[in-house]
């Protein structure tokens, strides 16, 4: 059964700092997704990672996938307040299963 | 192109009532799914479908029924609502073509309260 774990669950970080969110999953899969959710809103797609070694970047966010380690990371560079949100990873085999989410708060 | 449309956006039910949450997509996506999201938690898969006439259970299927008679629609039925089903429900769809993954599109959600 596919299980997806994220850590940390909560992250409070100062503006300008760097940090990484980790996503581990339990079965072989090469389809991993990162989403952002603002309070009271739906999910916004950030990255689609489809092969081992895939790396994608958008602004201050960079995501990578290591299918052999069953690990994806979401790296935040020089955080700004606008990045405050909850971030989810999700892994697909025949269905899409989500991690528990990381609530990110960026403060001045 | 409306994407994934969920109705209603808000609903209050009494315990024991039944209702159907609607989900429609106009992108010809084969895959559709329903999730529930409880406060401070992630999304848990209720049911999913890989095409018309095909459905399967997810992580938390009890208390919910689905059917997929057309590619466009994937309704979620609560047969006898319980307070434990108070949640925000999201519908999602996706498709794959020639090995290319186009990702998953989510609806705006239905906020359901069972009293």
PDB file of C-alpha atoms in Angstrom:
ATOM      1  CA  UNK A   1       0.000   0.000   0.000  1.00  0.00           C
ATOM      2  CA  UNK A   2       1.322   3.391  -0.981  1.00  0.00           C
ATOM      3  CA  UNK A   3       2.216   5.638   1.963  1.00  0.00           C
ATOM      4  CA  UNK A   4       3.521   9.183   1.683  1.00  0.00           C
ATOM      5  CA  UNK A   5       5.251  10.974   4.548  1.00  0.00           C
ATOM      6  CA  UNK A   6       6.261  14.601   4.720  1.00  0.00           C
ATOM      7  CA  UNK A   7       8.435  16.418   7.188  1.00  0.00           C
ATOM      8  CA  UNK A   8       8.438  18.728   8.868  1.00  0.00           C
ATOM      9  CA  UNK A   9       4.722  19.142   9.492  1.00  0.00           C
ATOM     10  CA  UNK A  10       5.201  22.747  10.501  1.00  0.00           C
ATOM     11  CA  UNK A  11       7.947  25.146   9.527  1.00  0.00           C
ATOM     12  CA  UNK A  12       8.422  28.669  10.780  1.00  0.00           C
ATOM     13  CA  UNK A  13      11.239  30.452   9.057  1.00  0.00           C
ATOM     14  CA  UNK A  14      12.663  33.922   8.796  1.00  0.00           C
ATOM     15  CA  UNK A  15      12.624  35.837   5.563  1.00  0.00           C
ATOM     16  CA  UNK A  16      15.806  35.382   3.598  1.00  0.00           C
ATOM     17  CA  UNK A  17      16.583  31.930   4.989  1.00  0.00           C
ATOM     18  CA  UNK A  18      16.752  28.627   3.127  1.00  0.00           C
ATOM     19  CA  UNK A  19      15.029  25.405   4.036  1.00  0.00           C
ATOM     20  CA  UNK A  20      14.039  22.020   2.617  1.00  0.00           C
ATOM     21  CA  UNK A  21      10.828  20.006   2.908  1.00  0.00           C
ATOM     22  CA  UNK A  22      11.146  16.249   2.548  1.00  0.00           C
ATOM     23  CA  UNK A  23       8.720  13.767   1.036  1.00  0.00           C
ATOM     24  CA  UNK A  24       9.266  10.019   1.432  1.00  0.00           C
ATOM     25  CA  UNK A  25       7.072   7.365  -0.128  1.00  0.00           C
ATOM     26  CA  UNK A  26       6.768   3.631   0.265  1.00  0.00           C
ATOM     27  CA  UNK A  27       6.465   2.073  -3.203  1.00  0.00           C
ATOM     28  CA  UNK A  28       8.217   2.349  -6.525  1.00  0.00           C
ATOM     29  CA  UNK A  29       6.836   5.280  -8.466  1.00  0.00           C
ATOM     30  CA  UNK A  30       8.260   7.861 -10.813  1.00  0.00           C
ATOM     31  CA  UNK A  31       5.333  10.266 -10.671  1.00  0.00           C
ATOM     32  CA  UNK A  32       5.483  12.837  -7.922  1.00  0.00           C
ATOM     33  CA  UNK A  33       3.686  16.159  -7.567  1.00  0.00           C
ATOM     34  CA  UNK A  34       4.001  19.220  -5.370  1.00  0.00           C
ATOM     35  CA  UNK A  35       1.046  21.457  -4.553  1.00  0.00           C
ATOM     36  CA  UNK A  36       0.492  24.659  -2.668  1.00  0.00           C
ATOM     37  CA  UNK A  37      -2.668  25.418  -0.713  1.00  0.00           C
ATOM     38  CA  UNK A  38      -3.609  28.778   0.763  1.00  0.00           C
ATOM     39  CA  UNK A  39      -6.143  28.871   3.637  1.00  0.00           C
ATOM     40  CA  UNK A  40      -9.672  28.216   2.428  1.00  0.00           C
ATOM     41  CA  UNK A  41      -8.520  27.627  -1.135  1.00  0.00           C
ATOM     42  CA  UNK A  42      -8.060  24.711  -3.488  1.00  0.00           C
ATOM     43  CA  UNK A  43      -4.741  23.176  -4.507  1.00  0.00           C
ATOM     44  CA  UNK A  44      -2.394  24.891  -6.907  1.00  0.00           C
ATOM     45  CA  UNK A  45       0.003  22.714  -8.890  1.00  0.00           C
ATOM     46  CA  UNK A  46       3.668  23.649  -8.416  1.00  0.00           C
ATOM     47  CA  UNK A  47       5.743  20.848  -9.915  1.00  0.00           C
ATOM     48  CA  UNK A  48       5.305  17.565 -11.778  1.00  0.00           C
ATOM     49  CA  UNK A  49       8.317  15.248 -11.458  1.00  0.00           C
ATOM     50  CA  UNK A  50       8.265  12.195 -13.706  1.00  0.00           C
ATOM     51  CA  UNK A  51      11.689  10.581 -13.677  1.00  0.00           C
ATOM     52  CA  UNK A  52      14.624   9.790 -11.451  1.00  0.00           C
ATOM     53  CA  UNK A  53      16.849  12.799 -11.085  1.00  0.00           C
ATOM     54  CA  UNK A  54      14.184  15.244 -12.263  1.00  0.00           C
ATOM     55  CA  UNK A  55      14.749  18.777 -11.017  1.00  0.00           C
ATOM     56  CA  UNK A  56      12.408  21.702 -11.582  1.00  0.00           C
ATOM     57  CA  UNK A  57      12.630  25.290 -10.421  1.00  0.00           C
ATOM     58  CA  UNK A  58      10.155  28.120 -10.251  1.00  0.00           C
ATOM     59  CA  UNK A  59      11.212  31.311  -8.567  1.00  0.00           C
ATOM     60  CA  UNK A  60      12.425  30.580  -5.038  1.00  0.00           C
ATOM     61  CA  UNK A  61      11.215  26.975  -5.111  1.00  0.00           C
ATOM     62  CA  UNK A  62      13.112  23.985  -6.463  1.00  0.00           C
ATOM     63  CA  UNK A  63      11.883  20.390  -6.431  1.00  0.00           C
ATOM     64  CA  UNK A  64      13.826  17.204  -7.057  1.00  0.00           C
ATOM     65  CA  UNK A  65      13.065  13.498  -7.262  1.00  0.00           C
ATOM     66  CA  UNK A  66      15.202  10.476  -6.353  1.00  0.00           C
ATOM     67  CA  UNK A  67      13.143   7.398  -7.219  1.00  0.00           C
ATOM     68  CA  UNK A  68      15.785   4.996  -5.933  1.00  0.00           C
ATOM     69  CA  UNK A  69      15.653   6.570  -2.472  1.00  0.00           C
ATOM     70  CA  UNK A  70      11.890   7.158  -2.836  1.00  0.00           C
ATOM     71  CA  UNK A  71      12.493  10.742  -1.821  1.00  0.00           C
ATOM     72  CA  UNK A  72      11.534  14.135  -3.141  1.00  0.00           C
ATOM     73  CA  UNK A  73      12.628  17.489  -1.770  1.00  0.00           C
ATOM     74  CA  UNK A  74      11.191  20.977  -2.064  1.00  0.00           C
ATOM     75  CA  UNK A  75      13.896  23.539  -1.442  1.00  0.00           C
ATOM     76  CA  UNK A  76      13.058  27.109  -0.524  1.00  0.00           C
ATOM     77  CA  UNK A  77      15.650  29.736  -1.254  1.00  0.00           C
ATOM     78  CA  UNK A  78      15.648  33.157   0.476  1.00  0.00           C
ATOM     79  CA  UNK A  79      12.107  32.805   1.767  1.00  0.00           C
ATOM     80  CA  UNK A  80       9.641  35.664   1.487  1.00  0.00           C
ATOM     81  CA  UNK A  81       6.314  36.188   3.262  1.00  0.00           C
ATOM     82  CA  UNK A  82       4.323  35.384   0.092  1.00  0.00           C
ATOM     83  CA  UNK A  83       5.532  31.787   0.322  1.00  0.00           C
ATOM     84  CA  UNK A  84       3.548  31.257   3.520  1.00  0.00           C
ATOM     85  CA  UNK A  85       1.110  28.422   2.742  1.00  0.00           C
ATOM     86  CA  UNK A  86       0.705  24.672   3.161  1.00  0.00           C
ATOM     87  CA  UNK A  87       2.723  22.520   0.781  1.00  0.00           C
ATOM     88  CA  UNK A  88       1.759  18.982  -0.147  1.00  0.00           C
ATOM     89  CA  UNK A  89       3.562  16.277  -2.014  1.00  0.00           C
ATOM     90  CA  UNK A  90       1.567  13.522  -3.704  1.00  0.00           C
ATOM     91  CA  UNK A  91       2.647  10.273  -5.338  1.00  0.00           C
ATOM     92  CA  UNK A  92       0.822   8.350  -8.040  1.00  0.00           C
ATOM     93  CA  UNK A  93       0.665   4.687  -8.863  1.00  0.00           C
ATOM     94  CA  UNK A  94      -2.857   3.749 -10.022  1.00  0.00           C
ATOM     95  CA  UNK A  95      -4.176   6.519  -7.758  1.00  0.00           C
ATOM     96  CA  UNK A  96      -2.834   9.758  -6.290  1.00  0.00           C
ATOM     97  CA  UNK A  97      -1.969   9.687  -2.567  1.00  0.00           C
ATOM     98  CA  UNK A  98      -1.050  12.795  -0.590  1.00  0.00           C
ATOM     99  CA  UNK A  99       1.397  13.449   2.179  1.00  0.00           C
ATOM    100  CA  UNK A 100       0.229  15.123   5.377  1.00  0.00           C
ATOM    101  CA  UNK A 101       1.401  18.553   4.284  1.00  0.00           C
ATOM    102  CA  UNK A 102       3.904  21.096   5.600  1.00  0.00           C
ATOM    103  CA  UNK A 103       2.536  24.333   6.933  1.00  0.00           C
ATOM    104  CA  UNK A 104       5.064  27.047   6.178  1.00  0.00           C
ATOM    105  CA  UNK A 105       5.073  30.411   7.912  1.00  0.00           C
ATOM    106  CA  UNK A 106       7.611  33.019   6.858  1.00  0.00           C
ATOM    107  CA  UNK A 107       8.127  35.934   9.234  1.00  0.00           C
ATOM    108  CA  UNK A 108      10.157  39.169   8.876  1.00  0.00           C
TER     109      UNK A 108
ATOM    110  CA  UNK B   1     -12.847  25.406 -20.869  1.00  0.00           C
ATOM    111  CA  UNK B   2     -14.216  25.389 -17.307  1.00  0.00           C
ATOM    112  CA  UNK B   3     -11.808  22.784 -15.875  1.00  0.00           C
ATOM    113  CA  UNK B   4     -13.187  20.864 -12.869  1.00  0.00           C
ATOM    114  CA  UNK B   5     -16.506  22.168 -11.557  1.00  0.00           C
ATOM    115  CA  UNK B   6     -17.851  21.179  -8.152  1.00  0.00           C
ATOM    116  CA  UNK B   7     -21.315  21.916  -6.853  1.00  0.00           C
ATOM    117  CA  UNK B   8     -22.505  22.971  -4.378  1.00  0.00           C
ATOM    118  CA  UNK B   9     -19.776  25.072  -2.767  1.00  0.00           C
ATOM    119  CA  UNK B  10     -21.383  24.895   0.668  1.00  0.00           C
ATOM    120  CA  UNK B  11     -23.919  22.487   2.176  1.00  0.00           C
ATOM    121  CA  UNK B  12     -25.390  21.843   5.609  1.00  0.00           C
ATOM    122  CA  UNK B  13     -27.025  18.460   6.198  1.00  0.00           C
ATOM    123  CA  UNK B  14     -28.806  16.910   9.103  1.00  0.00           C
ATOM    124  CA  UNK B  15     -27.595  13.558  10.387  1.00  0.00           C
ATOM    125  CA  UNK B  16     -29.143  10.771   8.354  1.00  0.00           C
ATOM    126  CA  UNK B  17     -29.889  12.863   5.270  1.00  0.00           C
ATOM    127  CA  UNK B  18     -28.544  11.874   1.913  1.00  0.00           C
ATOM    128  CA  UNK B  19     -27.055  14.050  -0.801  1.00  0.00           C
ATOM    129  CA  UNK B  20     -24.882  14.000  -3.902  1.00  0.00           C
ATOM    130  CA  UNK B  21     -21.827  16.149  -4.453  1.00  0.00           C
ATOM    131  CA  UNK B  22     -21.396  16.895  -8.136  1.00  0.00           C
ATOM    132  CA  UNK B  23     -18.119  16.949 -10.058  1.00  0.00           C
ATOM    133  CA  UNK B  24     -17.844  17.639 -13.771  1.00  0.00           C
ATOM    134  CA  UNK B  25     -14.864  18.196 -16.056  1.00  0.00           C
ATOM    135  CA  UNK B  26     -14.771  19.304 -19.673  1.00  0.00           C
ATOM    136  CA  UNK B  27     -11.203  18.268 -20.472  1.00  0.00           C
ATOM    137  CA  UNK B  28     -11.925  14.667 -21.528  1.00  0.00           C
ATOM    138  CA  UNK B  29      -9.872  13.361 -18.608  1.00  0.00           C
ATOM    139  CA  UNK B  30     -10.071   9.618 -17.978  1.00  0.00           C
ATOM    140  CA  UNK B  31      -9.006   9.749 -14.338  1.00  0.00           C
ATOM    141  CA  UNK B  32     -11.246  11.349 -11.706  1.00  0.00           C
ATOM    142  CA  UNK B  33     -11.134  11.155  -7.932  1.00  0.00           C
ATOM    143  CA  UNK B  34     -12.666  12.431  -4.719  1.00  0.00           C
ATOM    144  CA  UNK B  35     -10.771  13.545  -1.610  1.00  0.00           C
ATOM    145  CA  UNK B  36     -11.763  14.815   1.773  1.00  0.00           C
ATOM    146  CA  UNK B  37      -9.704  17.280   3.778  1.00  0.00           C
ATOM    147  CA  UNK B  38     -10.247  17.671   7.496  1.00  0.00           C
ATOM    148  CA  UNK B  39      -8.959  20.720   9.411  1.00  0.00           C
ATOM    149  CA  UNK B  40      -5.193  20.821   9.602  1.00  0.00           C
ATOM    150  CA  UNK B  41      -4.842  17.589   7.688  1.00  0.00           C
ATOM    151  CA  UNK B  42      -3.895  16.390   4.262  1.00  0.00           C
ATOM    152  CA  UNK B  43      -6.148  15.054   1.542  1.00  0.00           C
ATOM    153  CA  UNK B  44      -7.415  11.498   1.888  1.00  0.00           C
ATOM    154  CA  UNK B  45      -8.632   9.603  -1.151  1.00  0.00           C
ATOM    155  CA  UNK B  46     -12.255   8.430  -0.981  1.00  0.00           C
ATOM    156  CA  UNK B  47     -12.916   6.864  -4.413  1.00  0.00           C
ATOM    157  CA  UNK B  48     -11.389   7.130  -7.840  1.00  0.00           C
ATOM    158  CA  UNK B  49     -12.148   6.177 -11.424  1.00  0.00           C
ATOM    159  CA  UNK B  50      -9.827   5.429 -14.341  1.00  0.00           C
ATOM    160  CA  UNK B  51     -12.575   5.683 -16.941  1.00  0.00           C
ATOM    161  CA  UNK B  52     -16.299   5.509 -17.576  1.00  0.00           C
ATOM    162  CA  UNK B  53     -17.815   2.465 -15.899  1.00  0.00           C
ATOM    163  CA  UNK B  54     -14.744   1.826 -13.712  1.00  0.00           C
ATOM    164  CA  UNK B  55     -14.488   2.869 -10.058  1.00  0.00           C
ATOM    165  CA  UNK B  56     -12.383   1.762  -7.114  1.00  0.00           C
ATOM    166  CA  UNK B  57     -12.023   2.491  -3.415  1.00  0.00           C
ATOM    167  CA  UNK B  58      -9.426   4.781  -1.949  1.00  0.00           C
ATOM    168  CA  UNK B  59      -8.193   5.214   1.631  1.00  0.00           C
ATOM    169  CA  UNK B  60     -11.496   6.185   3.294  1.00  0.00           C
ATOM    170  CA  UNK B  61     -14.422   4.836   1.206  1.00  0.00           C
ATOM    171  CA  UNK B  62     -16.897   3.925   3.959  1.00  0.00           C
ATOM    172  CA  UNK B  63     -20.120   5.925   3.885  1.00  0.00           C
ATOM    173  CA  UNK B  64     -19.646   7.073   0.292  1.00  0.00           C
ATOM    174  CA  UNK B  65     -20.744   5.740  -3.089  1.00  0.00           C
ATOM    175  CA  UNK B  66     -19.657   6.754  -6.573  1.00  0.00           C
ATOM    176  CA  UNK B  67     -20.509   5.937 -10.159  1.00  0.00           C
ATOM    177  CA  UNK B  68     -18.988   6.942 -13.500  1.00  0.00           C
ATOM    178  CA  UNK B  69     -21.552   6.663 -16.251  1.00  0.00           C
ATOM    179  CA  UNK B  70     -19.894   9.312 -18.439  1.00  0.00           C
ATOM    180  CA  UNK B  71     -16.336  10.572 -18.872  1.00  0.00           C
ATOM    181  CA  UNK B  72     -17.380  14.055 -17.761  1.00  0.00           C
ATOM    182  CA  UNK B  73     -19.179  13.379 -14.464  1.00  0.00           C
ATOM    183  CA  UNK B  74     -18.169  11.700 -11.220  1.00  0.00           C
ATOM    184  CA  UNK B  75     -20.770  12.270  -8.482  1.00  0.00           C
ATOM    185  CA  UNK B  76     -20.135  11.390  -4.832  1.00  0.00           C
ATOM    186  CA  UNK B  77     -23.112  10.165  -2.828  1.00  0.00           C
ATOM    187  CA  UNK B  78     -23.534  10.266   0.919  1.00  0.00           C
ATOM    188  CA  UNK B  79     -26.266   7.762   1.714  1.00  0.00           C
ATOM    189  CA  UNK B  80     -26.799   8.648   5.381  1.00  0.00           C
ATOM    190  CA  UNK B  81     -24.764  11.626   6.496  1.00  0.00           C
ATOM    191  CA  UNK B  82     -22.913  11.502   9.805  1.00  0.00           C
ATOM    192  CA  UNK B  83     -21.139  14.311  11.722  1.00  0.00           C
ATOM    193  CA  UNK B  84     -17.835  12.523  11.008  1.00  0.00           C
ATOM    194  CA  UNK B  85     -18.359  13.370   7.337  1.00  0.00           C
ATOM    195  CA  UNK B  86     -18.101  17.085   8.034  1.00  0.00           C
ATOM    196  CA  UNK B  87     -15.187  18.076   5.826  1.00  0.00           C
ATOM    197  CA  UNK B  88     -14.093  19.866   2.689  1.00  0.00           C
ATOM    198  CA  UNK B  89     -14.409  17.676  -0.388  1.00  0.00           C
ATOM    199  CA  UNK B  90     -12.235  18.077  -3.471  1.00  0.00           C
ATOM    200  CA  UNK B  91     -12.647  16.492  -6.869  1.00  0.00           C
ATOM    201  CA  UNK B  92      -9.655  16.058  -9.183  1.00  0.00           C
ATOM    202  CA  UNK B  93      -9.104  14.853 -12.736  1.00  0.00           C
ATOM    203  CA  UNK B  94      -6.166  13.936 -14.927  1.00  0.00           C
ATOM    204  CA  UNK B  95      -5.126  12.141 -18.095  1.00  0.00           C
ATOM    205  CA  UNK B  96      -2.029  10.665 -19.714  1.00  0.00           C
ATOM    206  CA  UNK B  97      -1.118  10.684 -23.379  1.00  0.00           C
ATOM    207  CA  UNK B  98       1.745   8.776 -24.960  1.00  0.00           C
ATOM    208  CA  UNK B  99       3.672   8.582 -21.712  1.00  0.00           C
ATOM    209  CA  UNK B 100       3.178  12.269 -20.902  1.00  0.00           C
ATOM    210  CA  UNK B 101       1.679  13.193 -17.552  1.00  0.00           C
ATOM    211  CA  UNK B 102      -0.334  16.400 -17.575  1.00  0.00           C
ATOM    212  CA  UNK B 103      -0.811  16.506 -13.823  1.00  0.00           C
ATOM    213  CA  UNK B 104      -3.978  16.692 -11.788  1.00  0.00           C
ATOM    214  CA  UNK B 105      -6.551  19.506 -11.876  1.00  0.00           C
ATOM    215  CA  UNK B 106      -8.558  20.203  -8.732  1.00  0.00           C
ATOM    216  CA  UNK B 107     -11.992  21.686  -8.294  1.00  0.00           C
ATOM    217  CA  UNK B 108     -12.652  24.551  -5.897  1.00  0.00           C
ATOM    218  CA  UNK B 109     -14.086  22.282  -3.197  1.00  0.00           C
ATOM    219  CA  UNK B 110     -17.375  21.665  -1.393  1.00  0.00           C
ATOM    220  CA  UNK B 111     -17.550  22.566   2.278  1.00  0.00           C
ATOM    221  CA  UNK B 112     -19.955  20.129   3.952  1.00  0.00           C
ATOM    222  CA  UNK B 113     -21.252  20.402   7.517  1.00  0.00           C
ATOM    223  CA  UNK B 114     -23.337  17.616   9.060  1.00  0.00           C
ATOM    224  CA  UNK B 115     -25.265  18.630  12.178  1.00  0.00           C
TER     225      UNK B 115
END
